[in-house]
Amino acid sequence: MSVSVSIAKRTDNRPVRGVDPAKLYKGQLYQAISRKLENPLFTLALDMLDLMCRGHIEPGSDAVPHTEMGEGVLLEWTGKGTPMMRDSFNVYLWGEKFGTLHANPRSEGKGLKPDSVALHIDNALLYTDHWYEDLQTVVQACGLYVKNVTRLDIALDGLNYIIDFLNLYQKQFEHNKRVHMKGKARFSAGVLDKTTMRYDHFKIGSGTSEKQISVYNKTKELERSNKGYIEKYWQANGLENGGPACPVYRVELRMRGKAVKEVKDFAIHKLTDYSFLFDLFRTGCNNYFEFTDTTGHRNVSRQAVIELIPFNALGARLLEKVPRPLTDGRYKAKMAVHLTVKDIVLDLIPEATRPEALGVMKEQIERYDLYQWMSRRLPDWLKHYGKLANRQGMPRGGGYGGHCGLMDILDGYAPPPN
């Protein structure tokens, strides 16, 4: 479906003493082009990948602006940080820019731990056929492990008729509406060209949502961004950039961490497989960037789906999603679990009916997926109500909760790594 541009690596992997390794061959290694497809409809590429990792990175300083991590990996301190992190580093692999690393949180919260590390992979590297191999090298050299994906973008280039379709869609009126967009995502157009009376940019979803689709003129964007490697990628796949007269339009899917986590059995290495990438693109568009023909039916579920992107023709599958836990009644279930723990520890539930109470509590925990919440709260509850039982001269629920089955409920539950 698509191919990658390979990068010729340095044959001499020895550090050059007395010379800043970060300056070696910077931006000069994009030389060879691998495999080529015949008559492609479009190109598909992973265009952004941001990761949240865990590990210890020493704070940067003016005295030591460069740190060699081994395996050809070098961290270059930028002298600044981000609103969330104190230190930002440019990451180089044998002198070539790999990406950016942000470490040492200013404060905990919003999912950040003291050893949280954010890793952004350089856009150019994602268009090569060895980005995952390089990622493994960098992660291992820096002593990190990848916790989750915080953002990934998938780009589909060359289906220029989509911009025409969206221009026609947004010109509809209620009384003559022929095409309906499924879902509740916001649909917004860019700036109107008063000469052609057409829009050159559309967005589905908001910038803060877990998913967003952007459709825009990539040829025009490349004139400003100077990303020549993308044009090489197009050429390697037989996609011609006709310049301003015949530009290439891009359909870009952005997925944030929560949307990625919903995909069952997701793994980063699968992003190197273009079939999986296309499946993921289809999954992200399902009931989101999807349109129906309203002719003959008012009920959307009965309307024919317009195959705007040839998913079926090219065999793209909908990926299975992780079942969502129930939310209705979740708060009441938490209150009931908390009250049951309190009554057991304070010995307010007779021993004869205790197994039944524990069974009901376990059922609530399973139904609403409360294991992680329970594992965090239970130790504090046992401590608090145990002290209260002592002050009141009561027995502590058959042995501080542990001997009456409270801790047994969490048996088999493996909490996520800290």
CSV table of C-alpha atoms in Angstrom, one decimal:
chain,number,residue,atom,x,y,z
A,1,MET,CA,0.0,0.0,0.0
A,2,SER,CA,2.8,2.4,0.9
A,3,VAL,CA,6.5,2.2,1.3
A,4,SER,CA,9.2,3.9,3.3
A,5,VAL,CA,12.3,6.0,2.4
A,6,SER,CA,15.3,4.4,4.0
A,7,ILE,CA,18.1,6.3,5.6
A,8,ALA,CA,21.7,5.4,5.1
A,9,LYS,CA,23.4,5.2,8.5
A,10,ARG,CA,26.9,6.0,9.5
A,11,THR,CA,29.2,3.1,9.0
A,12,ASP,CA,31.6,4.4,11.6
A,13,ASN,CA,29.8,4.2,14.9
A,14,ARG,CA,32.6,5.5,17.1
A,15,PRO,CA,32.1,8.8,18.9
A,16,VAL,CA,34.2,11.6,17.4
A,17,ARG,CA,36.2,13.2,20.3
A,18,GLY,CA,36.4,17.0,20.4
A,19,VAL,CA,33.4,17.4,18.0
A,20,ASP,CA,29.8,17.8,19.0
A,21,PRO,CA,28.2,14.6,17.7
A,22,ALA,CA,24.9,16.4,17.4
A,23,LYS,CA,26.3,18.3,14.4
A,24,LEU,CA,27.4,15.3,12.4
A,25,TYR,CA,25.6,14.7,9.1
A,26,LYS,CA,22.5,16.4,10.5
A,27,GLY,CA,19.8,16.3,7.8
A,28,GLN,CA,22.1,14.7,5.2
A,29,LEU,CA,21.2,11.0,5.5
A,30,TYR,CA,18.1,10.7,3.4
A,31,GLN,CA,19.7,9.1,0.4
A,32,ALA,CA,18.1,5.8,-0.6
A,33,ILE,CA,14.5,5.0,-1.6
A,34,SER,CA,13.2,1.4,-1.1
A,35,ARG,CA,10.4,-0.6,-2.8
A,36,LYS,CA,7.9,0.9,-5.2
A,37,LEU,CA,4.2,0.1,-5.8
A,38,GLU,CA,2.5,0.0,-9.1
A,39,ASN,CA,-0.4,2.5,-9.8
A,40,PRO,CA,-1.3,3.3,-6.2
A,41,LEU,CA,-4.6,5.1,-5.3
A,42,PHE,CA,-3.0,7.0,-2.5
A,43,THR,CA,-0.2,6.9,0.1
A,44,LEU,CA,-0.6,6.0,3.7
A,45,ALA,CA,1.9,7.0,6.5
A,46,LEU,CA,2.4,7.3,10.2
A,47,ASP,CA,2.9,11.1,10.5
A,48,MET,CA,3.2,11.6,14.3
A,49,LEU,CA,4.0,9.5,17.3
A,50,ASP,CA,4.2,10.8,20.8
A,51,LEU,CA,4.9,8.4,23.7
A,52,MET,CA,4.8,8.5,27.5
A,53,CYS,CA,7.6,6.6,29.1
A,54,ARG,CA,9.0,5.9,32.5
A,55,GLY,CA,12.6,6.2,33.6
A,56,HIS,CA,15.2,8.5,35.1
A,57,ILE,CA,16.8,11.3,33.1
A,58,GLU,CA,19.4,13.5,34.8
A,59,PRO,CA,18.5,17.2,34.8
A,60,GLY,CA,20.3,19.3,32.1
A,61,SER,CA,22.8,22.0,32.8
A,62,ASP,CA,25.0,24.5,31.0
A,63,ALA,CA,28.0,22.7,32.3
A,64,VAL,CA,27.0,19.4,30.6
A,65,PRO,CA,24.9,20.3,27.6
A,66,HIS,CA,25.5,17.0,25.9
A,67,THR,CA,25.1,13.5,27.5
A,68,GLU,CA,26.2,10.3,25.6
A,69,MET,CA,23.8,7.6,26.6
A,70,GLY,CA,25.5,4.8,24.7
A,71,GLU,CA,24.4,2.9,21.5
A,72,GLY,CA,25.1,6.1,19.6
A,73,VAL,CA,22.4,8.0,21.5
A,74,LEU,CA,23.1,11.6,22.5
A,75,LEU,CA,20.9,14.0,24.5
A,76,GLU,CA,21.4,17.7,23.8
A,77,TRP,CA,19.9,19.9,26.6
A,78,THR,CA,17.9,22.8,25.1
A,79,GLY,CA,18.2,25.0,28.2
A,80,LYS,CA,14.5,25.1,28.7
A,81,GLY,CA,11.5,22.9,29.4
A,82,THR,CA,7.7,22.8,28.8
A,83,PRO,CA,4.8,23.9,31.0
A,84,MET,CA,4.7,20.3,32.4
A,85,MET,CA,8.4,19.3,32.3
A,86,ARG,CA,11.5,21.0,33.6
A,87,ASP,CA,14.0,19.7,31.0
A,88,SER,CA,13.8,19.3,27.2
A,89,PHE,CA,16.4,17.5,25.2
A,90,ASN,CA,17.0,17.0,21.5
A,91,VAL,CA,17.7,13.3,20.9
A,92,TYR,CA,20.3,12.2,18.3
A,93,LEU,CA,21.1,8.7,17.1
A,94,TRP,CA,24.5,8.6,15.5
A,95,GLY,CA,24.3,12.3,14.8
A,96,GLU,CA,20.9,12.2,13.1
A,97,LYS,CA,17.9,13.9,14.8
A,98,PHE,CA,15.7,11.2,16.3
A,99,GLY,CA,13.2,13.4,18.3
A,100,THR,CA,12.7,15.3,21.4
A,101,LEU,CA,12.6,14.1,25.0
A,102,HIS,CA,10.9,16.0,28.0
A,103,ALA,CA,11.7,14.8,31.5
A,104,ASN,CA,11.5,15.7,35.2
A,105,PRO,CA,7.9,16.9,35.8
A,106,ARG,CA,7.4,20.2,37.5
A,107,SER,CA,4.7,18.6,39.6
A,108,GLU,CA,2.8,15.4,39.9
A,109,GLY,CA,-0.8,15.0,38.6
A,110,LYS,CA,-2.6,14.6,35.3
A,111,GLY,CA,-1.1,11.2,35.0
A,112,LEU,CA,2.5,12.3,35.6
A,113,LYS,CA,4.9,10.6,38.0
A,114,PRO,CA,8.3,11.8,39.2
A,115,ASP,CA,9.9,9.5,36.5
A,116,SER,CA,7.6,10.3,33.7
A,117,VAL,CA,9.3,11.0,30.4
A,118,ALA,CA,7.6,12.3,27.2
A,119,LEU,CA,9.2,11.2,23.9
A,120,HIS,CA,8.3,12.8,20.5
A,121,ILE,CA,9.7,11.0,17.4
A,122,ASP,CA,10.8,13.3,14.6
A,123,ASN,CA,8.4,13.5,11.7
A,124,ALA,CA,11.0,12.7,9.1
A,125,LEU,CA,12.0,9.5,10.8
A,126,LEU,CA,8.5,8.1,10.7
A,127,TYR,CA,8.7,8.1,6.9
A,128,THR,CA,11.6,5.7,7.0
A,129,ASP,CA,11.5,1.9,7.2
A,130,HIS,CA,13.5,1.6,10.4
A,131,TRP,CA,11.9,4.1,12.8
A,132,TYR,CA,10.8,1.3,15.2
A,133,GLU,CA,14.3,-0.2,15.3
A,134,ASP,CA,15.7,3.2,16.2
A,135,LEU,CA,13.0,3.7,18.8
A,136,GLN,CA,14.0,0.5,20.5
A,137,THR,CA,17.6,1.6,20.5
A,138,VAL,CA,16.9,5.0,22.0
A,139,VAL,CA,14.5,3.6,24.7
A,140,GLN,CA,17.1,1.0,25.7
A,141,ALA,CA,20.0,3.4,25.8
A,142,CYS,CA,18.1,5.9,27.9
A,143,GLY,CA,16.9,3.2,30.3
A,144,LEU,CA,13.2,3.9,29.6
A,145,TYR,CA,10.2,1.7,29.1
A,146,VAL,CA,7.2,2.8,27.0
A,147,LYS,CA,4.0,3.2,29.0
A,148,ASN,CA,1.5,4.3,26.4
A,149,VAL,CA,0.9,6.4,23.2
A,150,THR,CA,-0.3,9.9,23.9
A,151,ARG,CA,-0.8,10.9,20.3
A,152,LEU,CA,-0.5,9.3,16.8
A,153,ASP,CA,-1.4,10.8,13.4
A,154,ILE,CA,-2.1,8.7,10.3
A,155,ALA,CA,-1.9,10.5,6.9
A,156,LEU,CA,-3.7,9.5,3.7
A,157,ASP,CA,-2.6,11.5,0.7
A,158,GLY,CA,-3.9,11.6,-2.8
A,159,LEU,CA,-7.7,11.1,-2.6
A,160,ASN,CA,-8.3,14.6,-3.9
A,161,TYR,CA,-12.0,14.0,-4.6
A,162,ILE,CA,-12.7,14.1,-0.9
A,163,ILE,CA,-12.2,17.9,-0.8
A,164,ASP,CA,-14.7,18.3,-3.6
A,165,PHE,CA,-17.2,16.1,-1.7
A,166,LEU,CA,-16.8,18.1,1.5
A,167,ASN,CA,-17.3,21.4,-0.4
A,168,LEU,CA,-20.6,20.0,-1.8
A,169,TYR,CA,-21.6,18.6,1.6
A,170,GLN,CA,-21.3,21.9,3.5
A,171,LYS,CA,-23.3,23.8,0.8
A,172,GLN,CA,-26.5,21.7,1.5
A,173,PHE,CA,-29.6,23.2,3.1
A,174,GLU,CA,-32.0,21.5,5.4
A,175,HIS,CA,-34.7,21.3,2.7
A,176,ASN,CA,-32.5,19.6,0.1
A,177,LYS,CA,-30.1,17.7,2.3
A,178,ARG,CA,-28.9,14.6,0.4
A,179,VAL,CA,-25.9,13.5,2.5
A,180,HIS,CA,-25.8,13.1,6.2
A,181,MET,CA,-22.6,12.8,8.4
A,182,LYS,CA,-22.8,10.2,11.1
A,183,GLY,CA,-21.9,10.9,14.7
A,184,LYS,CA,-21.9,14.1,16.7
A,185,ALA,CA,-18.5,15.5,15.9
A,186,ARG,CA,-18.2,19.1,15.0
A,187,PHE,CA,-17.8,19.9,11.3
A,188,SER,CA,-16.0,23.1,10.4
A,189,ALA,CA,-14.7,24.6,7.2
A,190,GLY,CA,-11.6,26.8,6.8
A,191,VAL,CA,-11.3,30.1,5.0
A,192,LEU,CA,-13.4,30.6,1.9
A,193,ASP,CA,-11.5,31.4,-1.3
A,194,LYS,CA,-13.7,34.2,-2.7
A,195,THR,CA,-12.4,33.6,-6.3
A,196,THR,CA,-13.3,29.8,-6.5
A,197,MET,CA,-15.9,30.0,-3.7
A,198,ARG,CA,-14.4,26.8,-2.3
A,199,TYR,CA,-12.9,25.8,1.0
A,200,ASP,CA,-9.4,24.4,1.1
A,201,HIS,CA,-9.5,23.0,4.6
A,202,PHE,CA,-12.0,21.0,6.7
A,203,LYS,CA,-11.9,19.7,10.3
A,204,ILE,CA,-14.1,17.1,11.9
A,205,GLY,CA,-13.9,17.2,15.7
A,206,SER,CA,-12.3,19.8,17.9
A,207,GLY,CA,-8.7,20.3,18.8
A,208,THR,CA,-9.3,19.1,22.4
A,209,SER,CA,-11.2,15.9,21.4
A,210,GLU,CA,-9.7,12.4,21.5
A,211,LYS,CA,-10.0,12.2,17.7
A,212,GLN,CA,-9.9,14.7,14.9
A,213,ILE,CA,-10.0,14.5,11.1
A,214,SER,CA,-8.3,17.2,9.0
A,215,VAL,CA,-8.6,17.5,5.2
A,216,TYR,CA,-6.3,20.1,3.7
A,217,ASN,CA,-4.0,21.0,0.8
A,218,LYS,CA,-0.7,19.3,1.7
A,219,THR,CA,1.1,20.7,-1.3
A,220,LYS,CA,0.6,24.2,-0.1
A,221,GLU,CA,1.6,23.2,3.4
A,222,LEU,CA,4.9,21.7,2.1
A,223,GLU,CA,5.8,25.0,0.5
A,224,ARG,CA,6.0,26.5,4.0
A,225,SER,CA,7.3,23.5,6.0
A,226,ASN,CA,10.2,22.4,3.8
A,227,LYS,CA,9.5,18.7,4.3
A,228,GLY,CA,11.1,17.4,1.1
A,229,TYR,CA,11.2,13.8,2.4
A,230,ILE,CA,7.3,13.7,2.1
A,231,GLU,CA,7.6,14.4,-1.6
A,232,LYS,CA,10.2,11.7,-2.0
A,233,TYR,CA,7.8,9.4,-0.2
A,234,TRP,CA,5.1,10.3,-2.7
A,235,GLN,CA,7.5,9.7,-5.6
A,236,ALA,CA,8.5,6.3,-4.3
A,237,ASN,CA,4.9,5.3,-4.4
A,238,GLY,CA,4.0,6.8,-7.7
A,239,LEU,CA,2.0,9.8,-6.4
A,240,GLU,CA,2.8,12.9,-8.3
A,241,ASN,CA,2.8,16.4,-6.8
A,242,GLY,CA,1.4,18.6,-9.5
A,243,GLY,CA,2.2,21.8,-7.6
A,244,PRO,CA,-0.4,24.6,-7.1
A,245,ALA,CA,-2.3,23.7,-10.3
A,246,CYS,CA,-2.8,20.1,-9.2
A,247,PRO,CA,-2.1,19.8,-5.5
A,248,VAL,CA,-2.2,16.7,-3.3
A,249,TYR,CA,-4.8,16.8,-0.6
A,250,ARG,CA,-4.3,15.0,2.8
A,251,VAL,CA,-6.9,13.3,5.0
A,252,GLU,CA,-5.2,13.1,8.5
A,253,LEU,CA,-6.5,11.2,11.4
A,254,ARG,CA,-5.3,12.3,14.9
A,255,MET,CA,-5.8,10.0,17.8
A,256,ARG,CA,-5.0,10.8,21.4
A,257,GLY,CA,-4.2,8.4,24.2
A,258,LYS,CA,-7.7,7.5,25.2
A,259,ALA,CA,-8.8,6.7,21.6
A,260,VAL,CA,-5.7,4.5,21.1
A,261,LYS,CA,-6.3,2.6,24.4
A,262,GLU,CA,-9.8,1.7,23.1
A,263,VAL,CA,-8.3,-0.5,20.4
A,264,LYS,CA,-8.0,-4.0,21.6
A,265,ASP,CA,-4.5,-5.6,21.5
A,266,PHE,CA,-2.9,-2.4,20.2
A,267,ALA,CA,0.9,-2.5,20.2
A,268,ILE,CA,3.4,0.1,18.8
A,269,HIS,CA,5.3,-2.4,16.7
A,270,LYS,CA,2.0,-3.0,14.7
A,271,LEU,CA,2.3,0.5,13.3
A,272,THR,CA,5.1,-0.7,11.0
A,273,ASP,CA,2.5,-2.9,9.3
A,274,TYR,CA,0.6,-0.8,6.6
A,275,SER,CA,-2.3,-3.2,6.7
A,276,PHE,CA,-2.8,-2.6,10.4
A,277,LEU,CA,-2.3,1.2,9.9
A,278,PHE,CA,-5.1,1.2,7.3
A,279,ASP,CA,-7.3,-0.9,9.6
A,280,LEU,CA,-6.6,1.6,12.4
A,281,PHE,CA,-7.5,4.5,10.0
A,282,ARG,CA,-10.8,2.8,9.2
A,283,THR,CA,-11.6,2.2,12.8
A,284,GLY,CA,-10.9,5.8,13.7
A,285,CYS,CA,-13.3,7.0,10.9
A,286,ASN,CA,-16.1,4.6,11.8
A,287,ASN,CA,-19.2,6.5,12.8
A,288,TYR,CA,-17.0,9.6,12.9
A,289,PHE,CA,-15.9,10.5,9.4
A,290,GLU,CA,-18.6,8.6,7.7
A,291,PHE,CA,-21.5,9.8,5.5
A,292,THR,CA,-24.8,8.3,4.4
A,293,ASP,CA,-27.2,8.8,1.5
A,294,THR,CA,-30.5,10.1,2.9
A,295,THR,CA,-32.5,9.2,-0.2
A,296,GLY,CA,-35.5,7.0,0.7
A,297,HIS,CA,-34.9,6.7,4.4
A,298,ARG,CA,-35.1,9.1,7.3
A,299,ASN,CA,-33.7,6.6,9.7
A,300,VAL,CA,-29.9,6.9,9.6
A,301,SER,CA,-29.4,3.2,10.4
A,302,ARG,CA,-31.2,2.3,7.2
A,303,GLN,CA,-29.4,4.8,5.0
A,304,ALA,CA,-26.7,3.5,2.6
A,305,VAL,CA,-23.2,4.4,3.7
A,306,ILE,CA,-21.1,6.3,1.2
A,307,GLU,CA,-17.7,4.7,0.8
A,308,LEU,CA,-15.7,7.9,0.7
A,309,ILE,CA,-12.5,6.0,1.3
A,310,PRO,CA,-12.1,2.6,-0.5
A,311,PHE,CA,-11.9,0.6,2.7
A,312,ASN,CA,-13.9,-2.4,1.5
A,313,ALA,CA,-12.3,-2.5,-1.9
A,314,LEU,CA,-8.9,-2.7,-0.3
A,315,GLY,CA,-9.9,-5.1,2.5
A,316,ALA,CA,-9.5,-2.8,5.5
A,317,ARG,CA,-11.0,-4.3,8.7
A,318,LEU,CA,-12.7,-2.6,11.7
A,319,LEU,CA,-10.4,-3.4,14.7
A,320,GLU,CA,-12.0,-4.8,17.8
A,321,LYS,CA,-12.3,-2.3,20.7
A,322,VAL,CA,-11.9,-2.9,24.4
A,323,PRO,CA,-15.3,-3.2,26.0
A,324,ARG,CA,-16.2,0.0,27.9
A,325,PRO,CA,-17.1,-0.4,31.5
A,326,LEU,CA,-20.6,0.6,32.6
A,327,THR,CA,-20.8,4.2,33.7
A,328,ASP,CA,-24.5,4.4,34.7
A,329,GLY,CA,-24.7,3.6,38.4
A,330,ARG,CA,-20.9,3.7,38.8
A,331,TYR,CA,-21.0,6.3,41.5
A,332,LYS,CA,-23.6,4.5,43.5
A,333,ALA,CA,-21.6,1.3,43.2
A,334,LYS,CA,-18.6,3.0,44.6
A,335,MET,CA,-20.6,4.3,47.5
A,336,ALA,CA,-22.0,0.8,48.2
A,337,VAL,CA,-18.6,-0.8,48.1
A,338,HIS,CA,-17.2,1.8,50.5
A,339,LEU,CA,-20.1,1.3,52.9
A,340,THR,CA,-19.7,-2.4,52.8
A,341,VAL,CA,-16.0,-2.2,53.7
A,342,LYS,CA,-16.8,0.2,56.5
A,343,ASP,CA,-19.5,-2.1,58.0
A,344,ILE,CA,-17.3,-5.1,57.8
A,345,VAL,CA,-14.3,-3.5,59.4
A,346,LEU,CA,-16.5,-2.0,62.2
A,347,ASP,CA,-18.1,-5.4,62.6
A,348,LEU,CA,-21.5,-4.1,61.8
A,349,ILE,CA,-22.4,-7.0,59.5
A,350,PRO,CA,-23.0,-10.3,61.3
A,351,GLU,CA,-20.4,-13.0,60.5
A,352,ALA,CA,-23.2,-15.3,59.1
A,353,THR,CA,-24.2,-12.8,56.4
A,354,ARG,CA,-20.6,-11.6,55.6
A,355,PRO,CA,-20.0,-13.9,52.7
A,356,GLU,CA,-23.2,-12.7,51.0
A,357,ALA,CA,-22.2,-9.1,51.5
A,358,LEU,CA,-18.7,-9.8,50.1
A,359,GLY,CA,-20.3,-11.6,47.1
A,360,VAL,CA,-22.5,-8.6,46.3
A,361,MET,CA,-19.6,-6.2,46.6
A,362,LYS,CA,-17.4,-8.3,44.3
A,363,GLU,CA,-20.2,-8.4,41.7
A,364,GLN,CA,-20.4,-4.6,41.8
A,365,ILE,CA,-16.6,-4.3,41.4
A,366,GLU,CA,-16.6,-6.6,38.4
A,367,ARG,CA,-19.6,-5.0,36.7
A,368,TYR,CA,-18.2,-1.5,36.9
A,369,ASP,CA,-14.5,-2.4,36.5
A,370,LEU,CA,-13.6,-0.9,39.9
A,371,TYR,CA,-10.5,-3.1,40.6
A,372,GLN,CA,-8.0,-0.3,40.1
A,373,TRP,CA,-10.0,2.1,42.2
A,374,MET,CA,-10.5,-0.5,44.9
A,375,SER,CA,-6.8,-1.3,45.1
A,376,ARG,CA,-6.0,2.3,45.7
A,377,ARG,CA,-8.7,3.0,48.3
A,378,LEU,CA,-8.9,-0.2,50.3
A,379,PRO,CA,-5.6,0.1,52.3
A,380,ASP,CA,-6.6,3.6,53.4
A,381,TRP,CA,-10.1,2.5,54.4
A,382,LEU,CA,-8.7,-0.5,56.4
A,383,LYS,CA,-6.3,1.8,58.2
A,384,HIS,CA,-8.9,4.5,58.9
A,385,TYR,CA,-11.8,2.3,60.1
A,386,GLY,CA,-9.4,0.0,61.9
A,387,LYS,CA,-8.3,3.0,64.1
A,388,LEU,CA,-11.9,4.0,64.6
A,389,ALA,CA,-12.8,0.4,65.7
A,390,ASN,CA,-9.9,0.5,68.2
A,391,ARG,CA,-11.1,3.8,69.7
A,392,GLN,CA,-14.6,2.5,70.1
A,393,GLY,CA,-13.3,-0.8,71.6
A,394,MET,CA,-14.7,-2.9,68.8
A,395,PRO,CA,-13.2,-6.0,67.2
A,396,ARG,CA,-11.8,-5.0,63.8
A,397,GLY,CA,-13.9,-7.0,61.3
A,398,GLY,CA,-12.3,-10.3,61.9
A,399,GLY,CA,-8.7,-9.2,61.7
A,400,TYR,CA,-8.3,-5.8,60.1
A,401,GLY,CA,-10.2,-6.8,57.1
A,402,GLY,CA,-7.7,-9.3,55.8
A,403,HIS,CA,-9.1,-12.4,57.5
A,404,CYS,CA,-12.7,-11.7,56.5
A,405,GLY,CA,-12.2,-11.7,52.8
A,406,LEU,CA,-11.7,-8.0,51.9
A,407,MET,CA,-8.2,-8.4,50.6
A,408,ASP,CA,-9.2,-11.7,48.9
A,409,ILE,CA,-11.4,-9.8,46.5
A,410,LEU,CA,-8.3,-8.3,44.9
A,411,ASP,CA,-6.6,-11.6,44.3
A,412,GLY,CA,-5.6,-12.0,40.7
A,413,TYR,CA,-5.8,-8.3,40.0
A,414,ALA,CA,-2.4,-6.9,38.7
A,415,PRO,CA,-2.3,-3.1,39.1
A,416,PRO,CA,-0.5,-1.1,36.4
A,417,PRO,CA,3.2,-0.3,37.0
A,418,ASN,CA,3.9,2.8,39.1
